[in-house]
Amino acid sequence: MKNPVCSVAIVGGGPAGLSAAIRAAETGLSHVLLEAESHLSNTIHRFQKGKYVMSEPVKLPLRSSLAFEAGSRESILDAWTSEAVRLEVNVRRNSPVKSIAGEDTGNFSVELADGTTVSAANVILALGLQGQPNKLGVKGEDLGFVDYHLDDPDDFNNKVVVVIGAGDSAIETALALAEQNRVIIVNRRDGFHRAAAGNRNAMLEAIADDRLECFYNSVPRFIEEQDGRARLVLEASGETSEILCDRIIARLGARHPRAFLESCGITFSGDETTALPMLNSQYQSTVQGLYVIGSLAGYPLIKQALNQGYEVIEQIRGKPVSPVEEELLLDKFTGVPGFATVDEILTKVGGMGPIFGSIDALPLRAILLESRILSPAPGTAIFCHGDYSDSFYSILCGEILIQLRENEPELIVRLNASEFFGDTELISGRRRTLTAIAGENCILIETPRLAIKKLSASNQTVAETLEIAAVERSLRWHLIPGLTENDFKTLEDRVTCHNYETGEILFQEQAYGDSIFFLRSGAVTVTQTMDGREVPYRLVTAGDYVGGWGALAVSVRRATACAQAVTSTVEIPGEDFRWLVQQYPELLRNVHSNILTHHVGKTEAAQQNGEVISFLMEQGLGEATDVLLIDESICIRCDNCEKACANTHSGTSRLNREAGPTFASVHVPTSCRHCVQPHCMNDCPPNAIHRASSGEVFIQDTCIGCGNCVQNCPYGVIHLTSDKDENKPSLWARLLFGFDEAAVGGTGSGCHKKAVKCDMCKDLSGGPACVSACPTGAAFRGNPKDILVELKEEASCTDQY
């Protein structure tokens, strides 16, 4: 059976597809919207009940006819469904598409799973990236006890629920259900390494507190019904075990629909799993008349998808409009010679070497929209030694001078058009160790840290380019400033890069090894055995190295180096390091200075200080840049620190003095550590979390209250509070009538929650208010490395490792 020809068949009823169908309906364009499920917008429908959906990016105008404002999952779905009914959109639900045949406009045949076909002049694929959820692949995977998503955690109460998976969605599902159920998580691996740090830490803490049970290295073998419940049989290391439960929820990701697109004749930009379909500026694929929009085209945000649905229908109607992003893009390049059109921008920026040259036109547009164009005057410092900044810089034209050391102007590296800088601190997350100065006719593209990190995670060429540059710059810019290109070429194939998880050992005491490890990111403690215990005495951070003494002595290690955060290193074999020392005498002087600076004494005081250092490392100081500590031996519990914090931040304190652990009178309250690689920044949709040039991590007013940072922070120092301070009840209202802030301040009309955290009182000239308000000097903030130096007793023994 074959249906009559329509102008456009739209596959997928999510935001992109529904927006296209709405525009087709209101303009009278013949169409059919093919949705595999019984409801529209399946991705949003699968969000957990009550989830707040963001309207991002804020600066992007909404062109689509389908209204969209930030709100709850339910309100958005209701509004969209009502609009589809009002405009009489031609929707065919429960109509999964099996295949699409046809090679050009006017000749497409769309075959559905039920055997019927739809003929269309054009086809729009708006499938999204999720595709179909991955199944367990075992007998019983489709029983009624098994789900592949969680709608509402409140549907489960006092049940035994098994969650299978180790990613973020599995962890979030398990934690949500654990509040009122017995939850068992089944992990095919030995850890939760793929998950975001906040989720991973929350899961490990829940397991340690017995709020969750975990089966590691366990593989489901089959599921069957037993007495009205599900019996799950697992295998681990050749042994089987079984769990009797009420429900199994498998969160195993989803199949990417690439194979389906390729079967339609669509070509992809590469073989990587993250590669995108090749599309022109109107979202048309390599098959004429076959369009791809939404997240499958590289635009995952709802507002972007809505706009694309509108734009592609206008293209099909013969009334093309430029993508709404183009006007914003042109504004960025206003005044830059030779960049008068979007095509010129994309062509010239796309020709700038392997970073932007390896990106397709559509994602290149997206990353440029997140970037700024700078035209600094000659001699302007882009950043200085000691600054904190989040940006990555690409040189569009002109020259940049990199000053490798302060007060040594002869140590200068010149970078020209198509080169980049700022990548070293992008990896390390620490203060700038160099100064970058603009030369003549300099124009730069400044890209946010998060955008580049996401790009490198999804583009293998970009990742490899940054890796190669990082190795060379680690040696030539940081470890041995002035290292010649020829000497670097001698070493290039002999040095190696390694990554270490928290707790992994770089080298072990009494083991032979003479390599040195230059730290690109992370932190390492150096410990020595004293009376049968490992006592830490030194914290090494990015930009420094460990192992120098062992490389020179060519002997067994006399200390252990252990990663205190996820750490990336460049390893130089001892033979090559000794050759470098001969070639560059200053390197030898640095090694000797290092040895003399870091003493460790085998005294009782040294051991006590080592125990304090161990305690602080357990509290995450290895990845901190600034931490608040309280000396409880002189703290009088006046809470002036909390009061000062609240007074400085509109009545909401960012500090909880009492909370947090204590060891040997050193107390770590719940206050932000301003991490080297802030976990809170990793998944902030409006990019509202930034680091000031002096190091403070702070949240801008553009926060939308999604709560991702709260969840991702492993130290529990961020919370949501109402952005309507005037709605907060007075003290009298709370005493006389029992009103609380949650009832009055957080639910009123126009009231939204926003994330708050310590910003180190960055706008106060006198420094953090909590420290200034302490009458006894018990509260103090500082760089953990400096604090540990103060804690370590000076002794006469050399730094033996």
Coordinates of C-alpha atoms in Angstrom, one line a residue, residues 88-504:
E88 CA -4.0 20.0 13.0
V89 CA -0.5 18.6 12.5
N90 CA -0.7 15.4 10.4
V91 CA 0.9 13.0 13.0
R92 CA 1.2 9.3 12.6
R93 CA 2.1 7.8 16.0
N94 CA 3.5 4.3 16.6
S95 CA 5.1 4.6 13.1
P96 CA 8.8 3.7 13.3
V97 CA 10.6 4.0 10.0
K98 CA 12.3 1.0 8.6
S99 CA 14.0 2.4 5.5
I100 CA 14.1 5.4 3.2
A101 CA 14.7 4.9 -0.6
G102 CA 15.3 7.6 -3.1
E103 CA 18.2 9.6 -4.4
D104 CA 16.9 13.1 -5.0
T105 CA 14.1 15.5 -4.3
G106 CA 10.6 14.3 -5.3
N107 CA 11.4 10.7 -5.3
F108 CA 11.5 9.4 -1.7
S109 CA 9.7 6.3 -0.4
V110 CA 9.6 5.9 3.4
E111 CA 8.9 2.4 4.5
L112 CA 7.3 2.0 7.9
A113 CA 7.7 -1.0 10.3
D114 CA 4.1 -2.1 9.5
G115 CA 4.9 -2.5 5.8
T116 CA 3.1 0.7 4.6
T117 CA 5.0 3.4 2.7
V118 CA 4.9 7.1 2.5
S119 CA 5.9 8.9 -0.7
A120 CA 7.4 12.4 -0.2
A121 CA 9.2 15.0 -2.2
N122 CA 11.6 15.8 0.8
V123 CA 12.5 14.0 4.0
I124 CA 13.6 15.6 7.2
L125 CA 15.4 13.3 9.7
A126 CA 15.0 14.6 13.2
L127 CA 15.7 11.4 15.0
G128 CA 17.9 12.7 17.8
L129 CA 21.1 11.0 19.0
Q130 CA 19.5 8.7 21.5
G131 CA 18.0 6.2 19.0
Q132 CA 16.7 3.1 20.7
P133 CA 17.9 2.2 24.2
N134 CA 20.5 -0.6 24.3
K135 CA 18.9 -3.8 25.6
L136 CA 20.5 -6.3 28.0
G137 CA 20.9 -8.9 25.3
V138 CA 19.8 -11.7 27.6
K139 CA 16.8 -14.0 27.9
G140 CA 14.0 -12.1 29.7
E141 CA 15.2 -8.6 28.7
D142 CA 11.6 -7.7 27.6
L143 CA 9.7 -9.0 30.6
G144 CA 7.4 -6.6 32.3
F145 CA 9.8 -6.3 35.2
V146 CA 12.4 -4.7 33.0
D147 CA 12.5 -0.9 32.1
Y148 CA 15.1 1.1 30.2
H149 CA 14.3 4.5 31.7
L150 CA 12.9 6.0 34.9
D151 CA 9.9 8.3 34.7
D152 CA 9.2 9.1 38.3
P153 CA 11.2 7.9 41.3
D154 CA 8.1 8.4 43.5
D155 CA 6.4 5.5 41.7
F156 CA 8.7 3.2 43.7
N157 CA 8.4 2.8 47.5
N158 CA 9.8 0.1 49.7
K159 CA 10.8 -2.0 46.6
V160 CA 13.9 -3.9 45.7
V161 CA 15.2 -2.3 42.5
V162 CA 18.2 -3.4 40.5
V163 CA 19.8 -0.7 38.3
I164 CA 22.2 -2.0 35.6
G165 CA 24.8 0.4 34.3
A166 CA 27.8 2.5 35.3
G167 CA 27.3 5.8 33.5
D168 CA 25.7 9.0 34.7
S169 CA 22.1 8.0 33.9
A170 CA 22.5 4.7 35.8
I171 CA 24.0 6.5 38.9
E172 CA 21.3 9.3 38.9
T173 CA 18.6 6.6 38.6
A174 CA 20.1 4.6 41.5
L175 CA 20.6 7.6 43.8
A176 CA 17.0 8.9 43.1
L177 CA 15.5 5.5 43.9
A178 CA 17.7 4.8 47.0
E179 CA 15.9 7.4 49.1
Q180 CA 12.9 5.1 49.6
N181 CA 13.9 1.7 48.2
R182 CA 16.5 -1.0 48.5
V183 CA 18.7 -0.4 45.4
I184 CA 21.3 -2.7 44.0
I185 CA 23.5 -1.4 41.2
V186 CA 25.1 -3.9 38.8
N187 CA 28.3 -2.7 37.2
R188 CA 30.0 -4.7 34.5
R189 CA 33.3 -3.0 35.4
D190 CA 35.4 -2.5 38.5
G191 CA 34.5 1.2 38.9
F192 CA 32.5 4.2 37.7
H193 CA 35.2 5.8 35.6
R194 CA 32.9 6.9 32.7
A195 CA 30.7 9.0 35.0
A196 CA 31.0 12.6 35.9
A197 CA 33.2 13.2 39.0
G198 CA 30.2 14.4 41.1
N199 CA 28.1 11.4 40.2
R200 CA 31.0 9.0 40.7
N201 CA 31.8 10.4 44.2
A202 CA 28.1 10.4 45.2
M203 CA 27.8 6.8 44.2
L204 CA 30.9 5.7 46.0
E205 CA 29.8 7.5 49.1
A206 CA 26.3 5.9 49.0
I207 CA 27.9 2.5 48.6
A208 CA 30.3 3.2 51.6
D209 CA 27.3 4.3 53.7
D210 CA 25.3 1.2 52.8
R211 CA 22.6 3.2 51.2
L212 CA 23.3 1.2 48.0
E213 CA 24.6 -2.2 47.2
C214 CA 26.9 -2.8 44.2
F215 CA 27.9 -5.9 42.3
Y216 CA 31.2 -5.1 40.5
N217 CA 32.5 -6.9 37.5
S218 CA 29.1 -8.6 37.1
V219 CA 27.3 -9.5 33.9
P220 CA 23.6 -10.4 33.7
R221 CA 23.0 -13.8 32.3
F222 CA 19.2 -14.2 32.3
I223 CA 16.0 -12.9 33.9
E224 CA 12.9 -14.9 34.7
E225 CA 9.7 -14.6 36.8
Q226 CA 9.6 -16.2 40.2
D227 CA 6.6 -15.9 42.5
G228 CA 5.5 -12.6 40.9
R229 CA 8.9 -11.0 41.1
A230 CA 12.0 -10.9 38.8
R231 CA 14.9 -13.3 39.4
L232 CA 18.1 -11.9 37.9
V233 CA 21.1 -14.2 37.5
L234 CA 24.5 -12.7 37.4
E235 CA 28.0 -14.0 36.6
A236 CA 31.2 -12.6 38.1
S237 CA 34.6 -14.2 37.7
G238 CA 33.0 -17.5 36.7
E239 CA 30.7 -17.6 39.7
T240 CA 27.0 -17.0 39.5
S241 CA 24.7 -15.2 42.0
E242 CA 21.1 -14.3 41.9
I243 CA 18.9 -11.4 43.0
L244 CA 15.2 -11.5 43.6
C245 CA 13.7 -8.0 43.0
D246 CA 10.6 -6.1 42.1
R247 CA 12.0 -4.1 39.1
I248 CA 15.1 -4.0 36.9
I249 CA 16.1 -0.7 35.3
A250 CA 18.8 -1.0 32.7
R251 CA 20.6 2.3 31.8
L252 CA 23.0 1.2 29.1
G253 CA 22.9 4.1 26.7
A254 CA 21.4 4.0 23.3
R255 CA 22.3 2.9 19.7
H256 CA 23.5 5.8 17.5
P257 CA 21.3 5.8 14.3
R258 CA 24.4 6.2 12.1
A259 CA 23.9 2.8 10.3
F260 CA 20.3 3.8 9.4
L261 CA 21.5 7.2 8.0
E262 CA 24.2 5.5 6.0
S263 CA 21.6 3.1 4.6
C264 CA 19.8 6.2 3.3
G265 CA 22.9 7.3 1.4
I266 CA 24.1 9.9 3.9
T267 CA 27.9 10.4 4.2
F268 CA 29.6 11.1 7.5
S269 CA 32.6 13.4 8.1
G270 CA 34.8 10.6 9.5
D271 CA 34.9 7.1 11.0
E272 CA 34.9 8.3 14.6
T273 CA 31.9 7.4 16.6
T274 CA 31.4 11.2 17.3
A275 CA 31.5 12.1 13.6
L276 CA 28.6 14.1 12.2
P277 CA 26.7 13.8 8.9
M278 CA 28.0 16.0 6.2
L279 CA 25.5 18.8 5.7
N280 CA 25.4 22.1 3.9
S281 CA 24.4 25.4 5.5
Q282 CA 20.7 24.5 5.0
Y283 CA 21.1 21.2 6.7
Q284 CA 20.8 19.2 3.5
S285 CA 22.8 16.0 3.5
T286 CA 24.8 14.5 0.6
V287 CA 21.5 13.2 -0.7
Q288 CA 19.5 16.0 -2.3
G289 CA 16.2 16.6 -0.6
L290 CA 17.2 14.6 2.5
Y291 CA 17.8 16.9 5.5
V292 CA 19.2 16.2 9.0
I293 CA 18.4 18.5 11.9
G294 CA 18.6 18.6 15.7
S295 CA 21.2 16.8 17.9
L296 CA 22.0 14.4 15.1
A297 CA 23.3 17.4 13.1
G298 CA 25.5 18.5 16.0
Y299 CA 23.0 20.9 17.7
P300 CA 21.9 19.3 20.9
L301 CA 20.1 22.2 22.5
I302 CA 16.3 22.4 22.3
K303 CA 16.2 26.0 21.1
Q304 CA 18.6 25.3 18.3
A305 CA 16.6 22.3 17.2
L306 CA 13.4 24.3 17.2
N307 CA 15.0 27.0 15.0
Q308 CA 16.3 24.4 12.5
G309 CA 12.9 22.8 12.1
Y310 CA 11.5 26.2 11.1
E311 CA 14.4 27.0 8.8
V312 CA 14.4 23.8 6.9
I313 CA 10.7 24.1 6.1
E314 CA 11.3 27.6 4.8
Q315 CA 14.0 26.1 2.6
I316 CA 11.7 23.5 1.2
R317 CA 9.0 26.1 0.6
G318 CA 11.4 28.0 -1.6
K319 CA 11.7 30.9 0.9
P320 CA 15.1 30.2 2.4
V321 CA 16.2 32.1 5.5
S322 CA 19.7 32.4 6.8
P323 CA 20.2 30.5 10.1
V324 CA 19.4 32.7 13.0
E325 CA 23.0 32.2 14.3
E326 CA 24.5 33.9 11.3
E327 CA 23.5 37.4 12.4
L328 CA 25.2 36.8 15.8
L329 CA 28.2 35.4 14.1
L330 CA 28.6 38.4 11.8
D331 CA 28.3 40.8 14.8
K332 CA 31.3 39.0 16.3
F333 CA 33.5 39.7 13.3
T334 CA 32.4 43.3 12.7
G335 CA 35.4 45.4 11.8
V336 CA 37.7 42.4 11.1
P337 CA 39.0 42.9 7.5
G338 CA 38.1 40.1 5.1
F339 CA 35.3 38.6 7.2
A340 CA 32.2 40.3 5.7
T341 CA 30.1 37.2 5.2
V342 CA 29.5 34.0 7.1
D343 CA 31.1 32.0 4.2
E344 CA 34.2 34.0 4.5
I345 CA 34.3 33.5 8.2
L346 CA 33.9 29.8 8.0
T347 CA 36.4 29.4 5.1
K348 CA 39.2 31.5 6.7
V349 CA 38.7 30.2 10.3
G350 CA 38.4 26.7 9.0
G351 CA 41.7 27.0 7.3
M352 CA 43.5 27.8 10.6
G353 CA 45.4 24.6 11.1
P354 CA 44.2 21.4 12.8
I355 CA 42.1 22.8 15.6
F356 CA 39.4 24.6 13.5
G357 CA 40.4 23.0 10.2
S358 CA 39.2 19.6 11.4
I359 CA 35.7 20.8 12.3
D360 CA 32.7 20.6 10.0
A361 CA 30.9 23.9 9.1
L362 CA 27.9 23.5 11.4
P363 CA 29.9 22.7 14.6
L364 CA 32.4 25.3 13.7
R365 CA 29.6 27.9 13.7
A366 CA 28.5 26.6 17.1
I367 CA 32.0 26.9 18.7
L368 CA 32.5 30.4 17.2
L369 CA 29.3 31.5 18.7
E370 CA 30.7 30.7 22.1
S371 CA 33.9 32.5 21.4
R372 CA 35.0 36.2 21.4
I373 CA 37.0 38.1 18.9
L374 CA 39.8 40.2 20.4
S375 CA 41.9 43.0 18.7
P376 CA 44.4 43.9 21.4
A377 CA 46.8 46.8 20.9
P378 CA 50.4 45.9 20.5
G379 CA 52.1 45.3 23.9
T380 CA 48.8 44.4 25.6
A381 CA 49.1 41.4 28.0
I382 CA 46.5 38.8 27.1
F383 CA 47.3 37.1 30.4
C384 CA 50.2 37.4 32.9
H385 CA 52.2 35.0 34.9
G386 CA 50.2 34.1 38.0
D387 CA 46.7 34.8 36.5
Y388 CA 43.9 32.3 36.5
S389 CA 41.8 32.2 33.3
D390 CA 39.7 29.7 31.5
S391 CA 40.3 30.6 27.9
F392 CA 42.0 29.1 24.9
Y393 CA 43.3 31.4 22.2
S394 CA 43.7 31.0 18.5
I395 CA 45.7 33.5 16.4
L396 CA 43.6 34.7 13.5
C397 CA 46.3 37.1 12.3
G398 CA 49.3 39.0 13.7
E399 CA 51.8 37.8 16.3
I400 CA 51.8 36.7 20.0
L401 CA 54.9 36.9 22.2
I402 CA 55.1 34.2 24.9
Q403 CA 57.4 35.2 27.7
L404 CA 58.6 32.0 29.3
R405 CA 60.0 33.5 32.5
E406 CA 59.5 36.8 34.4
N407 CA 62.5 39.1 34.3
E408 CA 64.1 37.2 31.5
P409 CA 63.0 39.0 28.3
E410 CA 65.4 37.0 26.1
L411 CA 63.3 33.8 26.7
I412 CA 60.6 34.6 24.2
V413 CA 58.6 32.3 21.9
R414 CA 56.9 33.9 18.9
L415 CA 53.6 32.5 17.7
N416 CA 52.0 33.5 14.4
A417 CA 48.6 33.1 12.6
S418 CA 46.9 29.7 12.8
E419 CA 48.9 28.8 16.0
F420 CA 47.3 28.6 19.5
F421 CA 48.2 29.2 23.1
G422 CA 46.6 28.9 26.5
D423 CA 46.4 25.2 26.2
T424 CA 48.8 24.3 29.0
E425 CA 46.7 25.8 31.7
L426 CA 43.6 24.5 29.9
I427 CA 44.9 21.0 30.8
S428 CA 46.5 21.9 34.2
G429 CA 43.7 24.2 35.5
R430 CA 46.3 26.1 37.5
R431 CA 47.6 29.6 37.4
R432 CA 49.2 30.9 34.2
T433 CA 53.0 30.2 34.3
L434 CA 53.7 32.3 31.3
T435 CA 52.9 35.8 30.0
A436 CA 51.3 36.3 26.6
I437 CA 51.8 39.7 24.9
A438 CA 50.1 40.9 21.7
G439 CA 52.3 41.9 18.8
E440 CA 51.5 44.0 15.8
N441 CA 48.1 43.6 14.0
C442 CA 47.0 40.9 16.4
I443 CA 43.5 39.4 16.2
L444 CA 42.5 36.5 18.4
I445 CA 39.7 34.1 18.9
E446 CA 39.1 33.5 22.6
T447 CA 37.2 30.3 23.2
P448 CA 35.9 29.1 26.7
R449 CA 37.7 26.3 28.3
L450 CA 34.6 24.1 28.4
A451 CA 34.0 24.5 24.7
I452 CA 37.5 23.3 23.8
K453 CA 37.4 20.4 26.2
K454 CA 34.1 19.2 24.7
L455 CA 35.6 19.7 21.2
S456 CA 38.7 17.6 22.0
A457 CA 36.5 14.9 23.6
S458 CA 34.5 14.6 20.4
N459 CA 37.2 15.2 17.8
Q460 CA 40.2 12.9 17.7
T461 CA 42.3 15.2 15.5
V462 CA 41.8 18.1 17.9
A463 CA 42.7 15.8 20.9
E464 CA 45.9 14.6 19.1
T465 CA 46.9 18.1 18.2
L466 CA 46.6 19.4 21.7
E467 CA 48.4 16.3 23.0
I468 CA 51.4 16.8 20.7
A469 CA 51.6 20.5 21.6
A470 CA 51.3 19.7 25.3
V471 CA 54.3 17.4 25.2
E472 CA 56.5 19.9 23.4
R473 CA 55.5 22.8 25.5
S474 CA 55.9 20.8 28.8
L475 CA 59.6 20.4 27.9
R476 CA 60.5 23.5 26.0
W477 CA 58.3 26.1 27.8
H478 CA 58.2 24.8 31.4
L479 CA 60.7 22.2 32.4
I480 CA 63.6 23.5 30.4
P481 CA 62.9 27.0 29.0
G482 CA 65.2 27.5 26.1
L483 CA 65.4 23.9 25.1
T484 CA 66.4 24.0 21.4
E485 CA 64.2 22.4 18.7
N486 CA 67.0 20.0 17.8
D487 CA 67.3 18.8 21.4
F488 CA 63.6 18.4 21.6
K489 CA 63.5 16.3 18.4
T490 CA 66.1 14.1 20.0
L491 CA 63.8 13.5 23.0
E492 CA 60.4 13.6 21.2
D493 CA 60.1 9.9 20.5
R494 CA 61.5 8.8 23.9
V495 CA 59.2 10.7 26.3
T496 CA 55.7 9.2 27.0
C497 CA 52.5 10.5 28.4
H498 CA 50.6 8.8 31.2
N499 CA 47.3 9.4 33.0
Y500 CA 46.8 8.3 36.6
E501 CA 43.5 8.0 38.5
T502 CA 43.3 9.2 42.1
G503 CA 45.2 6.8 44.3
E504 CA 47.4 5.3 41.6

